[in-house]
CSV table of C-alpha atoms and ligand atoms in Angstrom, one decimal:
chain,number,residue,atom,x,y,z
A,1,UNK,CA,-57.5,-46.6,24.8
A,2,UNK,CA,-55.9,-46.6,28.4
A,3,UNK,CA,-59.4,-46.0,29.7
A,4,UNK,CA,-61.2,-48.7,27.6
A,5,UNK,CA,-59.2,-50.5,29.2
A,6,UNK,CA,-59.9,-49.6,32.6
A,7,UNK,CA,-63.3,-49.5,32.2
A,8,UNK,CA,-63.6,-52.7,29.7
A,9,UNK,CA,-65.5,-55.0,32.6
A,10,UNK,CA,-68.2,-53.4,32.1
A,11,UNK,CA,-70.9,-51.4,34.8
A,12,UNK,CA,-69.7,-48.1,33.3
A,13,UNK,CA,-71.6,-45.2,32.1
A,14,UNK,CA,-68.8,-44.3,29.1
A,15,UNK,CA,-68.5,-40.9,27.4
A,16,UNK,CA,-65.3,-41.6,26.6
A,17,UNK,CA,-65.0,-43.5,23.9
A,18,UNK,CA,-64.5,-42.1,20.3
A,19,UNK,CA,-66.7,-45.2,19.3
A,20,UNK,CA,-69.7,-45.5,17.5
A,21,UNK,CA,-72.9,-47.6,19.3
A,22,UNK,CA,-72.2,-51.0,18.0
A,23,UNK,CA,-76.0,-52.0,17.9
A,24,UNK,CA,-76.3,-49.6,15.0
A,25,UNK,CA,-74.1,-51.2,12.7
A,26,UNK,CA,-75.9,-53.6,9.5
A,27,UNK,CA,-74.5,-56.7,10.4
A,28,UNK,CA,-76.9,-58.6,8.6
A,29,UNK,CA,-76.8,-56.3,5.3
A,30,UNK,CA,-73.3,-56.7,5.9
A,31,UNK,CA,-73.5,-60.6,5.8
A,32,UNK,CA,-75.3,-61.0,2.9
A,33,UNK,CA,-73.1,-58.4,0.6
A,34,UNK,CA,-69.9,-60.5,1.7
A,35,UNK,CA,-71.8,-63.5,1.4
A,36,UNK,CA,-73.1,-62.0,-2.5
A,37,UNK,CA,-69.6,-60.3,-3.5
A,38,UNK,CA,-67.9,-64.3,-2.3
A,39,UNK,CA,-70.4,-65.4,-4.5
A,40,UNK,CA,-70.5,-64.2,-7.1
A,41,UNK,CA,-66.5,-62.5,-7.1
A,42,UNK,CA,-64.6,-64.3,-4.8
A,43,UNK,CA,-60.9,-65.1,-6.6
A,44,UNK,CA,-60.9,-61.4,-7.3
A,45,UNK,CA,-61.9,-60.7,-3.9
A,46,UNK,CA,-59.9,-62.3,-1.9
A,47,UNK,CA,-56.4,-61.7,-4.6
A,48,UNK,CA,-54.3,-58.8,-4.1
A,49,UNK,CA,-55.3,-55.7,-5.5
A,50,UNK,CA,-54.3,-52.1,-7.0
A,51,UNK,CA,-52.9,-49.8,-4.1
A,52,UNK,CA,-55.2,-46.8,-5.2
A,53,UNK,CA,-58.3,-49.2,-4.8
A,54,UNK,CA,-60.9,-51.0,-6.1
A,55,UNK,CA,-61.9,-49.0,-9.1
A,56,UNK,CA,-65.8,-49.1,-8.9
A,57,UNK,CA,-65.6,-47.9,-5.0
A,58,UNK,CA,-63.0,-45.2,-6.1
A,59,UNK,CA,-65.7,-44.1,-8.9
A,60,UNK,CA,-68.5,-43.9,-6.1
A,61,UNK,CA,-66.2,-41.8,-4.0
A,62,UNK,CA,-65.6,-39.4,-6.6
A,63,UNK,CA,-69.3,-39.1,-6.9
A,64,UNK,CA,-70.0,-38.3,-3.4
A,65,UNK,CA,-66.9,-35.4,-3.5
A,66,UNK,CA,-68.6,-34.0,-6.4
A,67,UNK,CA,-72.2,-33.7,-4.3
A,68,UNK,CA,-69.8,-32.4,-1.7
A,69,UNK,CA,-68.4,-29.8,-3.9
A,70,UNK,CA,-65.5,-31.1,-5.7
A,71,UNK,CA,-66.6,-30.3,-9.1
A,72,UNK,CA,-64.5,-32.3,-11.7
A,73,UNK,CA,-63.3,-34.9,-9.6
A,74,UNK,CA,-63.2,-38.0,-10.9
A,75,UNK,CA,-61.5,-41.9,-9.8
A,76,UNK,CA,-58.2,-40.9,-10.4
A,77,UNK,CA,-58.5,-38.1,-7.7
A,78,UNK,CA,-59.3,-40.8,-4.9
A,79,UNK,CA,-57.1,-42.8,-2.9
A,80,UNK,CA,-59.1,-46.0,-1.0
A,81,UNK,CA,-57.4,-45.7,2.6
A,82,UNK,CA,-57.5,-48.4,5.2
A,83,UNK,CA,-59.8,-45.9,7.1
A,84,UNK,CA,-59.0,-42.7,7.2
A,85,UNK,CA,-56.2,-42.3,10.0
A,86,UNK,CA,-53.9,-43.9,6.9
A,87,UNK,CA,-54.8,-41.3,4.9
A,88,UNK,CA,-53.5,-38.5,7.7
A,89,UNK,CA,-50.5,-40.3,8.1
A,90,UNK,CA,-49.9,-40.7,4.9
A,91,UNK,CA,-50.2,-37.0,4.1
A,92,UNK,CA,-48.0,-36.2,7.3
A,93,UNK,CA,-45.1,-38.8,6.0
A,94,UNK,CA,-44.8,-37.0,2.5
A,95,UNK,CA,-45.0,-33.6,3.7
A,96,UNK,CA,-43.3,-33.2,6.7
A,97,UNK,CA,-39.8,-33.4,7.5
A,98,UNK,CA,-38.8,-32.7,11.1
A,99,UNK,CA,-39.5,-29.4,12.6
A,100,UNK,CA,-41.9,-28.5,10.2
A,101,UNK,CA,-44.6,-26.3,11.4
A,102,UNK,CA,-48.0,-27.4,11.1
A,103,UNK,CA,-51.2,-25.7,11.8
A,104,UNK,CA,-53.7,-27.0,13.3
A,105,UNK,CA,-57.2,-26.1,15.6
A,106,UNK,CA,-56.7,-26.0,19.4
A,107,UNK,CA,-57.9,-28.4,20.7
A,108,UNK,CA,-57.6,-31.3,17.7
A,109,UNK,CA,-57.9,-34.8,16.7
A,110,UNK,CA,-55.1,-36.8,19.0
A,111,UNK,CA,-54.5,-39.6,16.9
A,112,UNK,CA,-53.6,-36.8,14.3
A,113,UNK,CA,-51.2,-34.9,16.2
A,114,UNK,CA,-49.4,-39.0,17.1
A,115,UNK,CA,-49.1,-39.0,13.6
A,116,UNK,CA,-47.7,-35.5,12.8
A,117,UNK,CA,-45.3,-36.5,15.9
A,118,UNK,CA,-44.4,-39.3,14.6
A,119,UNK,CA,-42.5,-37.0,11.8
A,120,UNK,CA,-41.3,-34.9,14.7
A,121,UNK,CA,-43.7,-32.0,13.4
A,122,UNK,CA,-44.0,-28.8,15.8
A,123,UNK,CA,-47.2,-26.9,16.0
A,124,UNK,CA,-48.7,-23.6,15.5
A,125,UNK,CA,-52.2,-24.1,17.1
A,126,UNK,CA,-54.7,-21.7,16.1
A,127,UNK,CA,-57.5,-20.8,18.9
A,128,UNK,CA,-61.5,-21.5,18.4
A,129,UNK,CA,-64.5,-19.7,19.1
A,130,UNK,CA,-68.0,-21.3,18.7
A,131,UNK,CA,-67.4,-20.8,14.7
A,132,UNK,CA,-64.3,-22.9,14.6
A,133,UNK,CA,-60.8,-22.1,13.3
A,134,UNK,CA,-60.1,-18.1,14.0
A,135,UNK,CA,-59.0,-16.9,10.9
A,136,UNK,CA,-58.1,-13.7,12.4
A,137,UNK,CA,-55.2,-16.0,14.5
A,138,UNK,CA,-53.8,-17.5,11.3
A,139,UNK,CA,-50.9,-14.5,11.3
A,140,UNK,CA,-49.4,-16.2,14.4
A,141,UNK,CA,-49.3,-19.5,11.8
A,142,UNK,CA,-46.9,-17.7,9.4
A,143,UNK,CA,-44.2,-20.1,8.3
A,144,UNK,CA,-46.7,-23.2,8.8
A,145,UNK,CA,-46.2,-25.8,5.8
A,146,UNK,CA,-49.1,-27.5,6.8
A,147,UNK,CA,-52.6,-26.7,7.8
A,148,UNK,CA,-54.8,-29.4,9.6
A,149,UNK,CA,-58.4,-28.8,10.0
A,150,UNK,CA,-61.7,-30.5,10.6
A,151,UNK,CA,-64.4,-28.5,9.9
A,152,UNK,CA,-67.5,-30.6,10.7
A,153,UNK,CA,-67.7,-31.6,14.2
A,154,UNK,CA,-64.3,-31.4,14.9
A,155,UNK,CA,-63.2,-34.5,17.4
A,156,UNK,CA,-63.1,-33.4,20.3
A,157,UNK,CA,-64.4,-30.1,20.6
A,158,UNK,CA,-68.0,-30.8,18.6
A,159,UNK,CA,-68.1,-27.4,16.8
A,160,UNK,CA,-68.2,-26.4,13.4
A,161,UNK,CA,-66.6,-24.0,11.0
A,162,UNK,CA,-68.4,-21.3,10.0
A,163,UNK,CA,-69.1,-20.8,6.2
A,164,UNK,CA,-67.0,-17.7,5.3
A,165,UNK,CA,-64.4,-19.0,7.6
A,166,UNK,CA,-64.3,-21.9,5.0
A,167,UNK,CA,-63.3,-19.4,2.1
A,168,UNK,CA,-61.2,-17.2,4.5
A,169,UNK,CA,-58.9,-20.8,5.3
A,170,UNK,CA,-59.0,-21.8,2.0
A,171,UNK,CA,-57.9,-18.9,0.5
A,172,UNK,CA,-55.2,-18.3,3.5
A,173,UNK,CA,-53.5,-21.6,3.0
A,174,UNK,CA,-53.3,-21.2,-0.8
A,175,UNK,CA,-51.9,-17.7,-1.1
A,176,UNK,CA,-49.1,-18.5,1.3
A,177,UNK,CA,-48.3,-21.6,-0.2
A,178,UNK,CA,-49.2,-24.3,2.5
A,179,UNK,CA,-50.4,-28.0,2.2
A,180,UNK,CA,-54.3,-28.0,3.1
A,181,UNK,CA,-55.0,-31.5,5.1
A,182,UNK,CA,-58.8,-31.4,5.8
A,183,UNK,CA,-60.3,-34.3,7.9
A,184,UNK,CA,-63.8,-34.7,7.3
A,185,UNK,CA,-64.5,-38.0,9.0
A,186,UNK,CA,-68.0,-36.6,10.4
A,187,UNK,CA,-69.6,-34.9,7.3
A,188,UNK,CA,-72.6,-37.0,7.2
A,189,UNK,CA,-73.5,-37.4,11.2
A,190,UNK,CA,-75.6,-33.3,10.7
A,191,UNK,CA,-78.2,-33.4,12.9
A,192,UNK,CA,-79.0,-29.5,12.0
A,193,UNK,CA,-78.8,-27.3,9.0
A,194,UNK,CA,-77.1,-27.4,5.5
A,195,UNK,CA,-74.2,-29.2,4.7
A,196,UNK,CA,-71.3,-26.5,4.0
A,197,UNK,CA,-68.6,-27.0,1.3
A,198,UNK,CA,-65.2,-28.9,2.3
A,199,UNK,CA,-62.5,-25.8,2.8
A,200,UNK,CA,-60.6,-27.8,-0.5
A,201,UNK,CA,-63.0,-27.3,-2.7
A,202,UNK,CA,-63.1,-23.0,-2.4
A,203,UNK,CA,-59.6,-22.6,-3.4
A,204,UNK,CA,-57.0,-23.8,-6.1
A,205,UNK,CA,-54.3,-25.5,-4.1
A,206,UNK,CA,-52.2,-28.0,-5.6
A,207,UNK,CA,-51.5,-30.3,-1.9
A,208,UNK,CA,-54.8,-30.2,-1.4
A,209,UNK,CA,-55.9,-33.2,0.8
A,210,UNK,CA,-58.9,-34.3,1.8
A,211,UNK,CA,-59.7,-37.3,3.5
A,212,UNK,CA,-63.3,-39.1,5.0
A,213,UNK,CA,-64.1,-42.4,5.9
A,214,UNK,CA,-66.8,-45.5,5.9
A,215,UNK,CA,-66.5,-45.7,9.5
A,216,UNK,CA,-68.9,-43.4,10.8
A,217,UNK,CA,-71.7,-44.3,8.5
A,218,UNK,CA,-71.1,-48.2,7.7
A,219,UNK,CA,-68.8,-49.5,10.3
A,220,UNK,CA,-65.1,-48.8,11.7
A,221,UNK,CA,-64.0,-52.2,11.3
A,222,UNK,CA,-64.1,-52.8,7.8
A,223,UNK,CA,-61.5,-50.3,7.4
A,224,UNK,CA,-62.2,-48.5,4.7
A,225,UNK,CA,-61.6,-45.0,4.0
A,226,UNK,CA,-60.4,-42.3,1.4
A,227,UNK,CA,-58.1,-39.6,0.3
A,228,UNK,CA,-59.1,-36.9,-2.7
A,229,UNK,CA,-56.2,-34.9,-3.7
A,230,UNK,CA,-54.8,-33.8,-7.1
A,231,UNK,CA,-53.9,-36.8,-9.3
A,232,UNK,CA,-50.4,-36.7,-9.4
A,233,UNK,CA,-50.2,-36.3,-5.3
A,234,UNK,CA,-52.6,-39.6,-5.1
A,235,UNK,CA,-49.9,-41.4,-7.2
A,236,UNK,CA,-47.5,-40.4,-5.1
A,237,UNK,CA,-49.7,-41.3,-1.9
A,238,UNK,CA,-50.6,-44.3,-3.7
A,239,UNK,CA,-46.5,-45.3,-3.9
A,240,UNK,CA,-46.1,-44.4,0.1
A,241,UNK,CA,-49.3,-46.9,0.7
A,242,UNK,CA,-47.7,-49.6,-0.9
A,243,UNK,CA,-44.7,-49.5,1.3
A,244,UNK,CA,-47.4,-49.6,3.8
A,245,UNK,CA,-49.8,-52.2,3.3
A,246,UNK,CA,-50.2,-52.5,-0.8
A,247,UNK,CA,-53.5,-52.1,-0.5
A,248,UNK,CA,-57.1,-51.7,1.8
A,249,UNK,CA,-58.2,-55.3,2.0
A,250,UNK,CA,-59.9,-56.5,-1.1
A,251,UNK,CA,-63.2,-57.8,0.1
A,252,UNK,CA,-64.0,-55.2,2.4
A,253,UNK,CA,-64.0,-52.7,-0.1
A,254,UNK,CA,-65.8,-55.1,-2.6
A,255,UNK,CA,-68.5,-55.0,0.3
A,256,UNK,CA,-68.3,-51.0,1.0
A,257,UNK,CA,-69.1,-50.7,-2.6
A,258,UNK,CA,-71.9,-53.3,-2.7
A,259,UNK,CA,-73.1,-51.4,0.5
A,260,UNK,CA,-73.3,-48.3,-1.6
A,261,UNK,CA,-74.5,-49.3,-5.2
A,262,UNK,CA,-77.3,-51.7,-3.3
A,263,UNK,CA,-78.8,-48.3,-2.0
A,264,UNK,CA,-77.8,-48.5,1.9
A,265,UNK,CA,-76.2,-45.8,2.5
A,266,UNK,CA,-78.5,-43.1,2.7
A,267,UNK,CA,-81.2,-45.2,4.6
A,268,UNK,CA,-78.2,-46.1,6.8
A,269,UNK,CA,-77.0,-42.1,7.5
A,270,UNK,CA,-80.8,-41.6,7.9
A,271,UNK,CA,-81.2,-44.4,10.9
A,272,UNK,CA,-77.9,-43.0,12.7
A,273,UNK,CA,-79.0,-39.3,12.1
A,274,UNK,CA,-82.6,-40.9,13.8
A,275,UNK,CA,-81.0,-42.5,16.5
A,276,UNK,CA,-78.1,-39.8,17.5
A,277,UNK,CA,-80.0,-37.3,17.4
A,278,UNK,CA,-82.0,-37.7,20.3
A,279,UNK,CA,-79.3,-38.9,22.7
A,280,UNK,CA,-77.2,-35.5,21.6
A,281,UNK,CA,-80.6,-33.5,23.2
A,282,UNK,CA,-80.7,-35.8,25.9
A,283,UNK,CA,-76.7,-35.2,26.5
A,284,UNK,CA,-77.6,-31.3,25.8
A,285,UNK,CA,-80.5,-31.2,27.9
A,286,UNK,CA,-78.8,-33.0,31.1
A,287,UNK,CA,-75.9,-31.0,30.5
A,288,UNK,CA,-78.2,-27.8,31.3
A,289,UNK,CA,-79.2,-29.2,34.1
A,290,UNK,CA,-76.6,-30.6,35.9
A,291,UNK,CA,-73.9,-28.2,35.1
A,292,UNK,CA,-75.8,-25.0,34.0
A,293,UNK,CA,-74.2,-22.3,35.5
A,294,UNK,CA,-71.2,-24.1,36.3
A,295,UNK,CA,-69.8,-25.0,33.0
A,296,UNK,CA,-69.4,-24.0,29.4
A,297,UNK,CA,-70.1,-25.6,25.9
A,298,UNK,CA,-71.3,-25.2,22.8
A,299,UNK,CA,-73.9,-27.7,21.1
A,300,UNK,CA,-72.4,-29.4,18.7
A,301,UNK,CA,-74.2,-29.5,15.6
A,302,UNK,CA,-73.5,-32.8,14.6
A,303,UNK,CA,-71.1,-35.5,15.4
A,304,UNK,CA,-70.4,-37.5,18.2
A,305,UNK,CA,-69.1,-35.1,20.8
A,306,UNK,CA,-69.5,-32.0,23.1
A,307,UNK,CA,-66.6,-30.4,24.8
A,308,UNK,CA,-67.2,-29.2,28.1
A,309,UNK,CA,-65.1,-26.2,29.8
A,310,UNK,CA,-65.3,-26.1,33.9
A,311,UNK,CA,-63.7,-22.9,35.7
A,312,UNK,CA,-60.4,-22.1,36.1
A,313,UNK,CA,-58.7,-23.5,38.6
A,314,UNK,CA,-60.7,-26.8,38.2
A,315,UNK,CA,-58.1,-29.7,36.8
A,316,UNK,CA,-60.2,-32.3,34.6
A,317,UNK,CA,-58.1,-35.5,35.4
A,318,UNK,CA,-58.8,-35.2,39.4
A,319,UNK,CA,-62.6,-35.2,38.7
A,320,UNK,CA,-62.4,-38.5,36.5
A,321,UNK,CA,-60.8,-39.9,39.5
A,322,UNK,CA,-63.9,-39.0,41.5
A,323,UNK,CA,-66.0,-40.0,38.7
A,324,UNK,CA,-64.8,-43.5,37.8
A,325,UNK,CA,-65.2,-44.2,41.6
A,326,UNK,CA,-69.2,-43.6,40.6
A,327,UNK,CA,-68.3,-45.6,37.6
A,328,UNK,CA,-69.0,-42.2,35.2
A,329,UNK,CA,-65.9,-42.0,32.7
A,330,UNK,CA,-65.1,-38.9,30.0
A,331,UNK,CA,-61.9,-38.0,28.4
A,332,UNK,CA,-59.9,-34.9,29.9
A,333,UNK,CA,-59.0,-32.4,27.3
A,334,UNK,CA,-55.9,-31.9,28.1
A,335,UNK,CA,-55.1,-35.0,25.9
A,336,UNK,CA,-56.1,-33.0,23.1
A,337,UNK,CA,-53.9,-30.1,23.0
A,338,UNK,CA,-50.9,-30.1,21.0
A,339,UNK,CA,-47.6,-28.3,22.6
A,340,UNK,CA,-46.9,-27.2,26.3
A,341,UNK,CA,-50.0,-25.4,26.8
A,342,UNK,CA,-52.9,-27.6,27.9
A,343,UNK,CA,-55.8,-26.2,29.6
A,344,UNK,CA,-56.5,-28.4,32.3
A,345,UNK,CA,-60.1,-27.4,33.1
A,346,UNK,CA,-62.1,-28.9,30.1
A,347,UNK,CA,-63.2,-32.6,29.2
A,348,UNK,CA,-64.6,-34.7,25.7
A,349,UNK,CA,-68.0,-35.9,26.1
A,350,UNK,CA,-69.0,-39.0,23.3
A,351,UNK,CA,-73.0,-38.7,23.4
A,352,UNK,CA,-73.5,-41.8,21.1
A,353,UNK,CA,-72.7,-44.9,22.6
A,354,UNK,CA,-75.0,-44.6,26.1
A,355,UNK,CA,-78.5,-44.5,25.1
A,356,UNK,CA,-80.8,-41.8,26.6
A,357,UNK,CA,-81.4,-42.4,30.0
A,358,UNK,CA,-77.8,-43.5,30.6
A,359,UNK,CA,-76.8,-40.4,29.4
A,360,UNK,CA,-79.2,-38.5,32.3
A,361,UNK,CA,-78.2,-40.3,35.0
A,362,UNK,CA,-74.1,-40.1,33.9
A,363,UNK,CA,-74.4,-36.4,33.7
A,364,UNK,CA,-76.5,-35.9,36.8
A,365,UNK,CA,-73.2,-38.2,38.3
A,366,UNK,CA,-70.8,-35.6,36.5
A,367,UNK,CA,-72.5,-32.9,38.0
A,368,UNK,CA,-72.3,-33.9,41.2
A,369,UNK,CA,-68.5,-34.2,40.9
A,370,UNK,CA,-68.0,-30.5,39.7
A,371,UNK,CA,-70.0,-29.4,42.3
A,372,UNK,CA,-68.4,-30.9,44.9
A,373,UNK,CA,-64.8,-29.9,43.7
A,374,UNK,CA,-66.1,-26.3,43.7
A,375,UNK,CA,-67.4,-26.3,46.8
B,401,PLP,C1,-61.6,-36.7,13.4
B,401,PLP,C2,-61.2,-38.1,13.0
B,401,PLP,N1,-60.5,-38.3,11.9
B,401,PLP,C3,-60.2,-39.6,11.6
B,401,PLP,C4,-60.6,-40.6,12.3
B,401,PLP,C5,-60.1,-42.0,11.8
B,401,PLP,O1,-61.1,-42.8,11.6
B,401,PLP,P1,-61.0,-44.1,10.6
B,401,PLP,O2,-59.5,-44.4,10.5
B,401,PLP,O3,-61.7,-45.2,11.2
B,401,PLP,O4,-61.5,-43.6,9.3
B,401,PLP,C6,-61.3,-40.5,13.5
B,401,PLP,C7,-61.7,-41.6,14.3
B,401,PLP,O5,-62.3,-41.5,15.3
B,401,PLP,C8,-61.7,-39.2,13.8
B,401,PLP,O6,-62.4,-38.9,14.9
């Protein structure tokens, strides 16, 4: 946010930003549903509403769980979140009391770890190779009450987890008893391969949480996310998002599920599947370029970033100094470690929101940076 700021004048190649590319999102389909739901549903649509969510919407979402692999689930398993960062912080707030240990991927989402904070959490982070999550590592999480994963794409570091890693977690975190909170907020940005099952759905676990979000594949400011956890526990999230906000906003959801039931969505994920696509090449194929040799990563296989890893010795949030002079801005990973140990050597790259050539010409800039602090 700090850098947005600093950067928000403009004349700035950013990879820094965890946002989405703004062209891409259907303002006009967008105007017309709210224009249709006002229409045709407007008292209901702008009244107060139930703080579990619309109904129909919450009844779409259980459908796309089910295609996802939660067999059986049905409305009364979903939670409508006013996007998903309500849903994590909602989880934290009823599971966590202070000092409680919670498991999580090193590095992770930060505005996860604010949240987890925010309930004076303490960590047990668990290392990552190219397949995600070691579950080989999950010993030194013994005592956890609370494991945090995202297995597609994680924010920052771009990689994946594996498929019999999935089972491994899943099976890990319900023998020993522990809350499973799985952020899935990039499932449908794959630009390679099968979609794998959510880690939830391989294992009976009663605090079982899973949580995803319109904001990736519609549009982040309508706010509108989700939750899919055991009945009982969505009641009981459902009680904790009333003291919050009562509800996600009535007519956005009204339009999220018009969205859906009018057939967008899948063209939608189809034309930001076309359009990322090519920049993550262009951001892969620069990357070889300009810092082959030099610099470690591993292509992401969907998503929205690639985490880069410079030598040792080489500190992150000097070179962004350099590099804003040459108005080229990234995210130091550092941010994104939880606890005292913070590599200092690695940075977030977003490959969305600069189109191609953009993309080129920042990491040719970036390159030039690392060099020179090597040499
Ligand atoms: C991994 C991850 N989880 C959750 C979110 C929250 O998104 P939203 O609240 O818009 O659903 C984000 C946003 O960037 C994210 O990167």
């Amino acid at each position: 946010m700090e850098l947005i700021k600093t950067t928000a004048g403009g004349g700035y190649t950013s990879f820094a930003s965890g946002l989405p590319d703004p062209q891409l999102f259907p303002v006009d389909t967008l105007r017309a549903l709210t224009d249709e739901v006002l229409t045709r549903d407007g008292r209901a649509a702008l009244q107060y509403g139930p703080a579990e969510g619309y109904l129909p919407l919450r009844d779409y979402v259980a459908g796309l769980l089910r295609e996802r692999g939660f067999a059986g689930v049905t409305a009364e398993h979903v939670l409508i979140t006013t996007g998903s960062q309500q849903a994590l912080d909602l989880a934290a707030r009823a599971l966590l009391d202070p000092g409680d240990l919670v498991a999580l991927e090193t590095p992770s989402y930060l505005a996860a770890v604010q949240a987890f904070d925010s309930y004076e959490a303490a960590y047990a982070p668990v290392p990552m190779d190219s397949a995600g999550m070691c579950p080989q590592a999950l010993s030194s999480a013994r005592g956890a009450k609370l494991l945090y994963t995202l297995p597609n794409f994680q924010n920052p570091s771009g990689l994946t987890l594996a498929g019999e890693r999935r089972e491994k977690l899943a099976a890990w975190s319900a023998s020993n008893g522990l809350a499973l909170l799985e952020d899935d907020a990039y499932h449908d940005l794959r630009y390679d391969g099968e979609a794998l099952p959510p880690v939830a759905a391989l294992a009976p676990n009663p605090w079982a949480i899973y949580t995803g979000t319109f904001s990736k594949v519609v549009a982040p400011g309508v706010r509108v996310g989700y939750l899919c956890a055991q009945p009982e526990v969505v009641r009981r999230l459902g009680e904790l998002k009333q003291i919050t906000d009562l509800h996600t906003g009535s007519l956005t959801q009204r339009v999220v599920f018009e969205y859906c039931r009018a057939g967008h969505l899948e063209p939608g994920i189809a034309r930001l599947r076309a359009a990322y696509r090519p920049r993550r090449e262009a951001m892969l194929s620069a990357l070889e370029t300009h810092l082959g040799g030099i610099a470690e990563w591993t292509p992401p296989a969907g998503g929205m970033f690639v985490f880069v890893s410079l030598s040792e010795g080489l500190n992150a949030s000097r070179l962004l100094q350099r590099s804003l002079e040459r108005r080229v801005v990234f995210v130091p990973g550092e941010s994104f470690y939880p606890g005292p140990k913070r590599p200092k050597n690695t940075l977030r790259l977003n490959f969305v929101s600069a189109g191609e050539e953009a993309i080129a010409a920042g990491i040719r800039v970036l390159g030039d940076v690392v060099r020179e602090a090597l040499a």
